[in-house]
Amino acid sequence: MDRALALAAEASASQDVPVGAVVTDAAGRTIGEGRNLREATHDPTAHAEVVALRAAAAATGSWNLEGCTLVVTLEPCLMCAGAALQSRVSRLVFGAWDDKAGAAGSMYDVVRDRRLPHRAEVVAGVREAEASALLRDFFDQRR
Ligand SMILES: [Zn+2]
């Protein structure tokens, strides 16, 4: 989460909402990382989680990231929760809750939906205060 928070802090340099993500393998080694690049790349799908999952898949040479953990500073949205399931990561760790668009326990709980063939273990609220403060400061500065 340390690295994810540092990546989130870098996102605001390109006026992107500060969200950072890291993928670690079963041994805890970082195999992919990313930050929100939606503004920087004009790509609506360039959320931190998608960027990190793509990097991890490229690094391992496989889309299947079973056994891996996705660590992200903000609760994933529907797209990112879907991407996490498609990658088959075993665990999702996130910092701040997203009461408006979260899809891992607040608005929706896509990653633990028993109707779907794959689910991920969820650990929520890790260093929540720091992750929330980054977001709050970012939006305060834009007002
Ligand atoms: Zn997302």
Coordinates of N, CA, C and O and ligand atoms in Angstrom, one line a residue:
M1 N 0.8 -1.2 0.0 CA 0.0 0.0 0.0 C 0.9 1.3 0.0 O 0.4 2.3 -0.5
D2 N 2.1 1.1 0.6 CA 3.0 2.3 0.5 C 3.2 2.8 -0.9 O 3.1 3.9 -1.2
R3 N 3.6 1.8 -1.8 CA 3.8 2.1 -3.2 C 2.6 2.6 -3.9 O 2.7 3.6 -4.7
A4 N 1.4 2.1 -3.6 CA 0.2 2.5 -4.2 C -0.1 3.9 -3.8 O -0.5 4.7 -4.7
L5 N 0.1 4.3 -2.6 CA -0.1 5.7 -2.1 C 0.8 6.6 -2.8 O 0.5 7.7 -3.2
A6 N 2.1 6.2 -3.0 CA 3.1 7.1 -3.7 C 2.7 7.3 -5.1 O 2.8 8.4 -5.7
L7 N 2.2 6.2 -5.8 CA 1.7 6.3 -7.2 C 0.5 7.2 -7.3 O 0.4 8.0 -8.2
A8 N -0.4 7.1 -6.3 CA -1.6 8.0 -6.2 C -1.2 9.5 -6.2 O -1.7 10.3 -6.9
A9 N -0.2 9.7 -5.4 CA 0.3 11.1 -5.2 C 0.9 11.7 -6.5 O 0.7 12.8 -6.8
E10 N 1.5 10.8 -7.3 CA 2.0 11.2 -8.6 C 0.9 11.6 -9.6 O 1.1 12.3 -10.6
A11 N -0.2 11.0 -9.5 CA -1.3 11.1 -10.4 C -1.8 12.6 -10.5 O -2.1 13.1 -11.6
S12 N -1.8 13.3 -9.4 CA -2.3 14.6 -9.4 C -1.4 15.6 -10.3 O -1.9 16.6 -10.7
A13 N -0.2 15.1 -10.6 CA 0.7 16.0 -11.4 C 0.1 16.1 -12.8 O 0.3 17.2 -13.5
S14 N -0.7 15.2 -13.3 CA -1.3 15.3 -14.6 C -2.8 15.6 -14.5 O -3.6 15.4 -15.4
Q15 N -3.2 16.2 -13.3 CA -4.6 16.5 -13.0 C -5.5 15.3 -13.0 O -6.7 15.4 -13.1
D16 N -4.9 14.1 -12.8 CA -5.7 12.9 -12.7 C -6.0 12.7 -11.2 O -5.2 13.1 -10.3
V17 N -7.2 12.2 -11.0 CA -7.6 11.9 -9.6 C -6.6 11.0 -9.0 O -6.2 10.0 -9.6
P18 N -6.1 11.3 -7.8 CA -5.0 10.5 -7.2 C -5.4 9.1 -6.7 O -5.9 8.9 -5.6
V19 N -5.3 8.1 -7.6 CA -5.5 6.7 -7.3 C -4.3 6.0 -7.8 O -3.9 6.2 -8.9
G20 N -3.7 5.1 -6.9 CA -2.6 4.3 -7.3 C -2.9 2.8 -7.0 O -3.7 2.5 -6.2
A21 N -2.2 1.9 -7.8 CA -2.5 0.5 -7.6 C -1.2 -0.3 -7.9 O -0.3 0.1 -8.7
V22 N -1.1 -1.4 -7.2 CA 0.0 -2.4 -7.3 C -0.5 -3.8 -7.4 O -1.5 -4.1 -6.8
V23 N 0.1 -4.6 -8.2 CA -0.2 -6.1 -8.2 C 1.0 -6.8 -7.7 O 2.1 -6.6 -8.1
T24 N 0.8 -7.7 -6.7 CA 1.9 -8.5 -6.1 C 1.6 -9.9 -6.4 O 0.4 -10.3 -6.5
D25 N 2.6 -10.7 -6.6 CA 2.5 -12.2 -6.8 C 2.3 -12.9 -5.5 O 2.3 -12.2 -4.4
A26 N 2.2 -14.2 -5.6 CA 1.9 -15.0 -4.4 C 3.0 -14.8 -3.3 O 2.8 -15.0 -2.1
A27 N 4.2 -14.5 -3.8 CA 5.3 -14.3 -2.9 C 5.5 -12.9 -2.3 O 6.3 -12.6 -1.5
G28 N 4.5 -12.0 -2.8 CA 4.5 -10.6 -2.3 C 5.4 -9.7 -3.1 O 5.5 -8.5 -2.8
R29 N 6.0 -10.2 -4.2 CA 6.8 -9.3 -5.1 C 5.9 -8.5 -6.0 O 4.9 -9.0 -6.5
T30 N 6.2 -7.2 -6.2 CA 5.5 -6.4 -7.1 C 5.7 -6.8 -8.5 O 6.9 -6.8 -9.0
I31 N 4.6 -7.1 -9.3 CA 4.8 -7.5 -10.7 C 4.1 -6.5 -11.6 O 4.2 -6.6 -12.8
G32 N 3.4 -5.5 -11.1 CA 2.8 -4.5 -11.9 C 2.3 -3.3 -11.0 O 2.0 -3.5 -9.9
E33 N 2.4 -2.1 -11.6 CA 1.9 -1.0 -10.9 C 1.3 0.0 -11.8 O 1.6 0.0 -13.0
G34 N 0.5 0.9 -11.3 CA -0.1 1.9 -12.2 C -0.8 3.0 -11.3 O -0.9 2.9 -10.1
R35 N -1.0 4.1 -12.0 CA -1.8 5.2 -11.4 C -2.9 5.6 -12.4 O -2.8 5.3 -13.6
N36 N -3.8 6.3 -11.9 CA -4.9 6.8 -12.8 C -4.3 7.7 -13.9 O -3.6 8.7 -13.6
L37 N -4.5 7.4 -15.1 CA -3.9 8.1 -16.3 C -5.0 8.6 -17.2 O -4.7 8.8 -18.4
R38 N -6.2 8.7 -16.7 CA -7.3 9.0 -17.6 C -7.1 10.4 -18.3 O -7.3 10.5 -19.5
E39 N -6.7 11.4 -17.5 CA -6.5 12.7 -18.2 C -5.2 12.7 -19.0 O -5.2 13.2 -20.1
A40 N -4.2 12.1 -18.5 CA -2.8 12.1 -19.1 C -2.9 11.4 -20.5 O -2.2 11.8 -21.4
T41 N -3.7 10.3 -20.6 CA -3.8 9.5 -21.8 C -5.1 9.7 -22.6 O -5.2 9.1 -23.7
H42 N -6.0 10.5 -22.1 CA -7.3 10.6 -22.7 C -8.0 9.3 -22.9 O -8.7 9.1 -23.9
D43 N -7.8 8.4 -22.0 CA -8.3 7.0 -22.1 C -9.3 6.8 -20.9 O -8.9 6.8 -19.8
P44 N -10.6 6.6 -21.3 CA -11.6 6.4 -20.2 C -11.3 5.2 -19.4 O -11.9 5.0 -18.3
T45 N -10.6 4.2 -19.9 CA -10.4 3.0 -19.1 C -9.0 3.0 -18.4 O -8.7 2.0 -17.8
A46 N -8.3 4.1 -18.4 CA -7.0 4.1 -17.8 C -7.0 4.4 -16.3 O -6.3 5.2 -15.8
H47 N -7.8 3.6 -15.6 CA -7.9 3.7 -14.1 C -6.6 2.9 -13.6 O -6.1 2.0 -14.3
A48 N -6.2 3.3 -12.4 CA -5.0 2.7 -11.8 C -5.0 1.2 -11.8 O -4.0 0.6 -12.1
E49 N -6.1 0.6 -11.5 CA -6.2 -0.9 -11.4 C -6.0 -1.5 -12.8 O -5.3 -2.5 -12.9
V50 N -6.6 -0.9 -13.8 CA -6.5 -1.5 -15.2 C -5.0 -1.4 -15.6 O -4.5 -2.3 -16.2
V51 N -4.4 -0.2 -15.4 CA -3.0 0.0 -15.7 C -2.1 -1.0 -15.0 O -1.2 -1.6 -15.7
A52 N -2.4 -1.2 -13.7 CA -1.5 -2.2 -13.0 C -1.7 -3.6 -13.4 O -0.8 -4.4 -13.5
L53 N -3.0 -4.0 -13.7 CA -3.3 -5.4 -14.1 C -2.6 -5.6 -15.5 O -2.1 -6.7 -15.7
R54 N -2.7 -4.7 -16.4 CA -2.1 -4.8 -17.7 C -0.6 -5.0 -17.5 O 0.0 -5.8 -18.2
A55 N 0.0 -4.2 -16.7 CA 1.5 -4.3 -16.5 C 1.9 -5.7 -15.9 O 2.8 -6.3 -16.3
A56 N 1.1 -6.1 -14.9 CA 1.3 -7.4 -14.3 C 1.2 -8.6 -15.3 O 2.0 -9.5 -15.3
A57 N 0.2 -8.5 -16.1 CA -0.1 -9.5 -17.2 C 1.1 -9.5 -18.2 O 1.6 -10.6 -18.6
A58 N 1.5 -8.3 -18.6 CA 2.7 -8.2 -19.5 C 3.9 -8.8 -18.9 O 4.7 -9.5 -19.5
A59 N 4.1 -8.5 -17.6 CA 5.3 -9.0 -16.9 C 5.4 -10.5 -16.7 O 6.4 -11.1 -16.9
T60 N 4.2 -11.1 -16.5 CA 4.2 -12.5 -16.3 C 3.9 -13.3 -17.6 O 4.1 -14.5 -17.6
G61 N 3.5 -12.6 -18.6 CA 3.2 -13.2 -19.9 C 1.9 -14.0 -19.8 O 1.7 -14.9 -20.6
S62 N 1.0 -13.6 -18.9 CA -0.3 -14.3 -18.8 C -1.4 -13.4 -18.3 O -1.1 -12.6 -17.4
W63 N -2.6 -13.5 -18.9 CA -3.7 -12.7 -18.3 C -4.2 -13.3 -17.0 O -4.8 -12.6 -16.3
N64 N -3.8 -14.5 -16.7 CA -4.3 -15.2 -15.5 C -3.4 -14.9 -14.3 O -2.3 -15.4 -14.3
L65 N -3.9 -14.0 -13.4 CA -3.2 -13.6 -12.3 C -3.6 -14.3 -11.0 O -3.6 -13.7 -9.9
E66 N -4.1 -15.5 -11.1 CA -4.6 -16.2 -9.9 C -3.4 -16.3 -8.9 O -2.3 -16.5 -9.3
G67 N -3.7 -16.1 -7.7 CA -2.7 -16.2 -6.6 C -2.2 -14.8 -6.3 O -1.5 -14.6 -5.3
C68 N -2.4 -13.8 -7.2 CA -1.9 -12.5 -7.0 C -2.9 -11.6 -6.2 O -4.1 -11.9 -6.1
T69 N -2.4 -10.5 -5.8 CA -3.2 -9.5 -5.0 C -3.1 -8.2 -5.7 O -2.1 -7.7 -6.1
L70 N -4.3 -7.6 -5.9 CA -4.4 -6.2 -6.4 C -4.6 -5.3 -5.2 O -5.6 -5.4 -4.4
V71 N -3.7 -4.3 -5.1 CA -3.7 -3.4 -4.0 C -4.0 -2.0 -4.6 O -3.3 -1.6 -5.5
V72 N -5.0 -1.3 -4.1 CA -5.4 0.0 -4.7 C -5.8 0.9 -3.6 O -6.4 0.5 -2.6
T73 N -5.6 2.2 -3.8 CA -5.8 3.2 -2.8 C -7.3 3.5 -2.6 O -7.7 4.0 -1.5
L74 N -8.1 3.2 -3.6 CA -9.6 3.5 -3.6 C -10.4 2.3 -4.0 O -9.9 1.6 -4.9
E75 N -11.5 2.1 -3.4 CA -12.4 1.0 -3.7 C -12.6 1.0 -5.3 O -13.0 2.0 -5.8
P76 N -12.4 -0.1 -5.9 CA -12.6 -0.2 -7.4 C -14.0 0.2 -7.8 O -15.0 -0.1 -7.1
C77 N -14.1 0.7 -9.0 CA -15.4 1.0 -9.7 C -15.9 -0.3 -10.3 O -15.2 -1.3 -10.3
L78 N -17.0 -0.2 -11.0 CA -17.5 -1.4 -11.7 C -16.6 -2.0 -12.7 O -16.4 -3.2 -12.8
M79 N -16.0 -1.1 -13.5 CA -15.0 -1.5 -14.6 C -13.8 -2.3 -13.9 O -13.4 -3.3 -14.4
C80 N -13.3 -1.6 -12.9 CA -12.1 -2.2 -12.3 C -12.4 -3.5 -11.5 O -11.5 -4.4 -11.5
A81 N -13.5 -3.5 -10.9 CA -13.9 -4.8 -10.2 C -14.1 -5.9 -11.2 O -13.6 -7.0 -11.0
G82 N -14.6 -5.5 -12.4 CA -14.8 -6.5 -13.5 C -13.4 -6.9 -14.0 O -13.2 -8.1 -14.2
A83 N -12.5 -6.0 -14.1 CA -11.2 -6.3 -14.6 C -10.4 -7.2 -13.6 O -9.7 -8.1 -14.0
A84 N -10.6 -6.9 -12.3 CA -10.0 -7.8 -11.3 C -10.5 -9.2 -11.4 O -9.7 -10.2 -11.4
L85 N -11.8 -9.4 -11.7 CA -12.4 -10.7 -11.8 C -11.9 -11.4 -13.1 O -11.5 -12.6 -13.1
Q86 N -11.8 -10.6 -14.2 CA -11.3 -11.2 -15.5 C -9.8 -11.6 -15.3 O -9.4 -12.6 -16.0
S87 N -9.1 -11.0 -14.5 CA -7.7 -11.3 -14.3 C -7.5 -12.5 -13.3 O -6.4 -13.0 -13.2
R88 N -8.6 -12.8 -12.6 CA -8.6 -13.9 -11.6 C -7.7 -13.6 -10.4 O -7.2 -14.6 -9.8
V89 N -7.4 -12.3 -10.1 CA -6.6 -12.1 -8.9 C -7.3 -12.7 -7.7 O -8.6 -12.8 -7.7
S90 N -6.6 -13.2 -6.7 CA -7.2 -13.9 -5.6 C -7.6 -13.0 -4.5 O -8.5 -13.3 -3.7
R91 N -7.0 -11.8 -4.4 CA -7.2 -10.9 -3.3 C -7.2 -9.5 -3.8 O -6.5 -9.1 -4.7
L92 N -8.1 -8.7 -3.2 CA -8.2 -7.3 -3.5 C -8.1 -6.5 -2.1 O -8.8 -6.8 -1.2
V93 N -7.1 -5.7 -2.1 CA -6.9 -4.8 -0.9 C -7.1 -3.4 -1.3 O -6.5 -2.9 -2.3
F94 N -7.9 -2.7 -0.6 CA -8.1 -1.3 -1.0 C -8.1 -0.4 0.3 O -8.3 -0.8 1.4
G95 N -7.9 0.9 0.0 CA -7.8 1.9 1.1 C -9.1 2.6 1.4 O -9.9 2.1 2.3
A96 N -9.4 3.6 0.7 CA -10.6 4.4 0.9 C -11.9 3.8 0.3 O -11.8 3.2 -0.8
W97 N -13.0 3.9 0.9 CA -14.3 3.5 0.4 C -14.7 4.5 -0.6 O -14.5 5.7 -0.5
D98 N -15.5 4.1 -1.7 CA -16.1 5.0 -2.6 C -17.6 4.8 -2.6 O -18.1 4.0 -3.2
D99 N -18.2 5.6 -1.7 CA -19.7 5.5 -1.5 C -20.5 5.8 -2.7 O -21.6 5.4 -2.8
K100 N -19.9 6.5 -3.7 CA -20.7 6.9 -4.9 C -20.6 6.0 -6.0 O -21.4 5.9 -6.9
A101 N -19.4 5.2 -6.1 CA -19.2 4.4 -7.3 C -18.5 3.0 -7.0 O -18.2 2.3 -7.9
G102 N -18.3 2.7 -5.7 CA -17.6 1.5 -5.3 C -18.3 0.3 -5.7 O -19.5 0.1 -5.6
A103 N -17.5 -0.7 -6.2 CA -18.1 -2.0 -6.6 C -17.4 -3.2 -5.8 O -17.4 -4.3 -6.3
A104 N -16.9 -2.9 -4.6 CA -16.3 -3.9 -3.8 C -16.8 -3.9 -2.4 O -16.1 -4.0 -1.4
G105 N -18.1 -3.5 -2.2 CA -18.7 -3.6 -0.9 C -19.6 -2.4 -0.6 O -20.5 -2.5 0.3
S106 N -19.4 -1.2 -1.2 CA -20.3 -0.1 -0.9 C -21.5 0.0 -1.8 O -22.6 -0.5 -1.3
M107 N -21.4 0.5 -3.0 CA -22.6 0.5 -3.9 C -22.9 -0.9 -4.4 O -24.1 -1.2 -4.4
Y108 N -21.9 -1.6 -4.8 CA -22.1 -2.9 -5.4 C -21.0 -3.8 -4.7 O -20.1 -3.3 -4.0
D109 N -21.2 -5.1 -4.8 CA -20.1 -6.0 -4.3 C -19.8 -7.1 -5.4 O -20.1 -8.3 -5.2
V110 N -19.4 -6.6 -6.6 CA -19.2 -7.4 -7.7 C -18.1 -8.5 -7.5 O -18.3 -9.7 -7.9
V111 N -17.1 -8.2 -6.7 CA -16.0 -9.1 -6.6 C -16.3 -10.3 -5.7 O -15.6 -11.3 -5.6
R112 N -17.4 -10.2 -4.9 CA -17.9 -11.3 -4.1 C -19.3 -11.8 -4.4 O -19.9 -12.4 -3.6
D113 N -19.7 -11.5 -5.7 CA -21.0 -12.0 -6.1 C -21.0 -13.5 -6.4 O -20.3 -13.9 -7.3
R114 N -21.8 -14.2 -5.7 CA -21.7 -15.7 -5.8 C -22.3 -16.2 -7.1 O -22.1 -17.3 -7.5
R115 N -23.0 -15.3 -7.9 CA -23.5 -15.7 -9.2 C -22.4 -15.8 -10.2 O -22.6 -16.3 -11.3
L116 N -21.3 -15.1 -9.9 CA -20.2 -15.1 -10.9 C -19.2 -16.3 -10.6 O -19.1 -16.8 -9.5
P117 N -18.5 -16.7 -11.7 CA -17.7 -17.9 -11.6 C -16.4 -17.7 -10.8 O -15.8 -18.6 -10.3
H118 N -15.9 -16.4 -10.7 CA -14.7 -16.1 -9.9 C -15.0 -15.1 -8.9 O -15.7 -14.1 -9.2
R119 N -14.4 -15.2 -7.7 CA -14.5 -14.2 -6.7 C -13.2 -13.9 -6.1 O -12.3 -14.7 -6.2
A120 N -13.1 -12.8 -5.4 CA -11.8 -12.4 -4.8 C -12.0 -12.1 -3.3 O -13.1 -11.6 -2.9
E121 N -11.1 -12.4 -2.5 CA -11.1 -12.1 -1.1 C -10.9 -10.6 -1.0 O -10.1 -10.0 -1.8
V122 N -11.6 -9.9 -0.1 CA -11.5 -8.4 0.0 C -11.0 -8.0 1.4 O -11.5 -8.5 2.4
V123 N -10.0 -7.2 1.4 CA -9.5 -6.5 2.6 C -9.6 -5.0 2.4 O -9.0 -4.4 1.6
A124 N -10.6 -4.4 3.1 CA -10.9 -3.0 2.9 C -10.4 -2.1 4.0 O -10.1 -2.6 5.1
G125 N -10.2 -0.9 3.7 CA -9.9 0.2 4.7 C -8.4 0.2 5.1 O -8.1 0.7 6.2
V126 N -7.5 -0.4 4.3 CA -6.1 -0.4 4.6 C -5.5 1.0 4.4 O -5.5 1.5 3.2
R127 N -5.0 1.6 5.4 CA -4.5 3.0 5.4 C -5.5 4.0 4.7 O -5.2 4.9 3.9
E128 N -6.7 3.7 5.1 CA -7.9 4.5 4.6 C -7.7 6.0 4.8 O -8.0 6.8 3.9
A129 N -7.2 6.4 5.9 CA -7.1 7.9 6.2 C -6.2 8.6 5.3 O -6.5 9.6 4.8
E130 N -5.1 7.9 5.0 CA -4.1 8.5 4.0 C -4.6 8.6 2.6 O -4.5 9.5 1.9
A131 N -5.3 7.5 2.2 CA -5.9 7.4 0.8 C -7.0 8.4 0.7 O -7.0 9.1 -0.3
S132 N -7.8 8.6 1.7 CA -8.9 9.6 1.7 C -8.3 11.0 1.7 O -8.9 11.8 0.9
A133 N -7.3 11.2 2.4 CA -6.7 12.6 2.5 C -6.2 13.0 1.2 O -6.3 14.2 0.8
L134 N -5.5 12.1 0.4 CA -5.0 12.4 -0.9 C -6.2 12.9 -1.8 O -6.1 13.9 -2.5
L135 N -7.3 12.2 -1.8 CA -8.4 12.5 -2.6 C -9.1 13.8 -2.2 O -9.4 14.7 -3.0
R136 N -9.2 14.0 -0.9 CA -9.8 15.2 -0.3 C -9.0 16.4 -0.7 O -9.6 17.4 -1.2
D137 N -7.7 16.3 -0.6 CA -6.8 17.5 -0.9 C -6.9 17.8 -2.4 O -7.0 19.0 -2.7
F138 N -7.0 16.8 -3.2 CA -7.0 17.0 -4.7 C -8.3 17.7 -5.0 O -8.3 18.7 -5.8
F139 N -9.4 17.3 -4.5 CA -10.7 17.9 -4.8 C -10.9 19.3 -4.2 O -11.5 20.2 -4.8
D140 N -10.3 19.5 -3.0 CA -10.3 20.8 -2.4 C -9.6 21.8 -3.2 O -10.0 23.0 -3.4
Q141 N -8.4 21.4 -3.8 CA -7.6 22.3 -4.6 C -8.3 22.7 -5.9 O -8.0 23.7 -6.6
R142 N -9.2 21.9 -6.4 CA -9.9 22.1 -7.7 C -11.1 23.0 -7.5 O -11.8 23.4 -8.5
R143 N -11.5 23.3 -6.3 CA -12.7 24.1 -6.1 C -12.4 25.6 -6.2 O -11.3 26.0 -6.0
Ligands
ZN1 ZN -12.0 2.0 -12.0

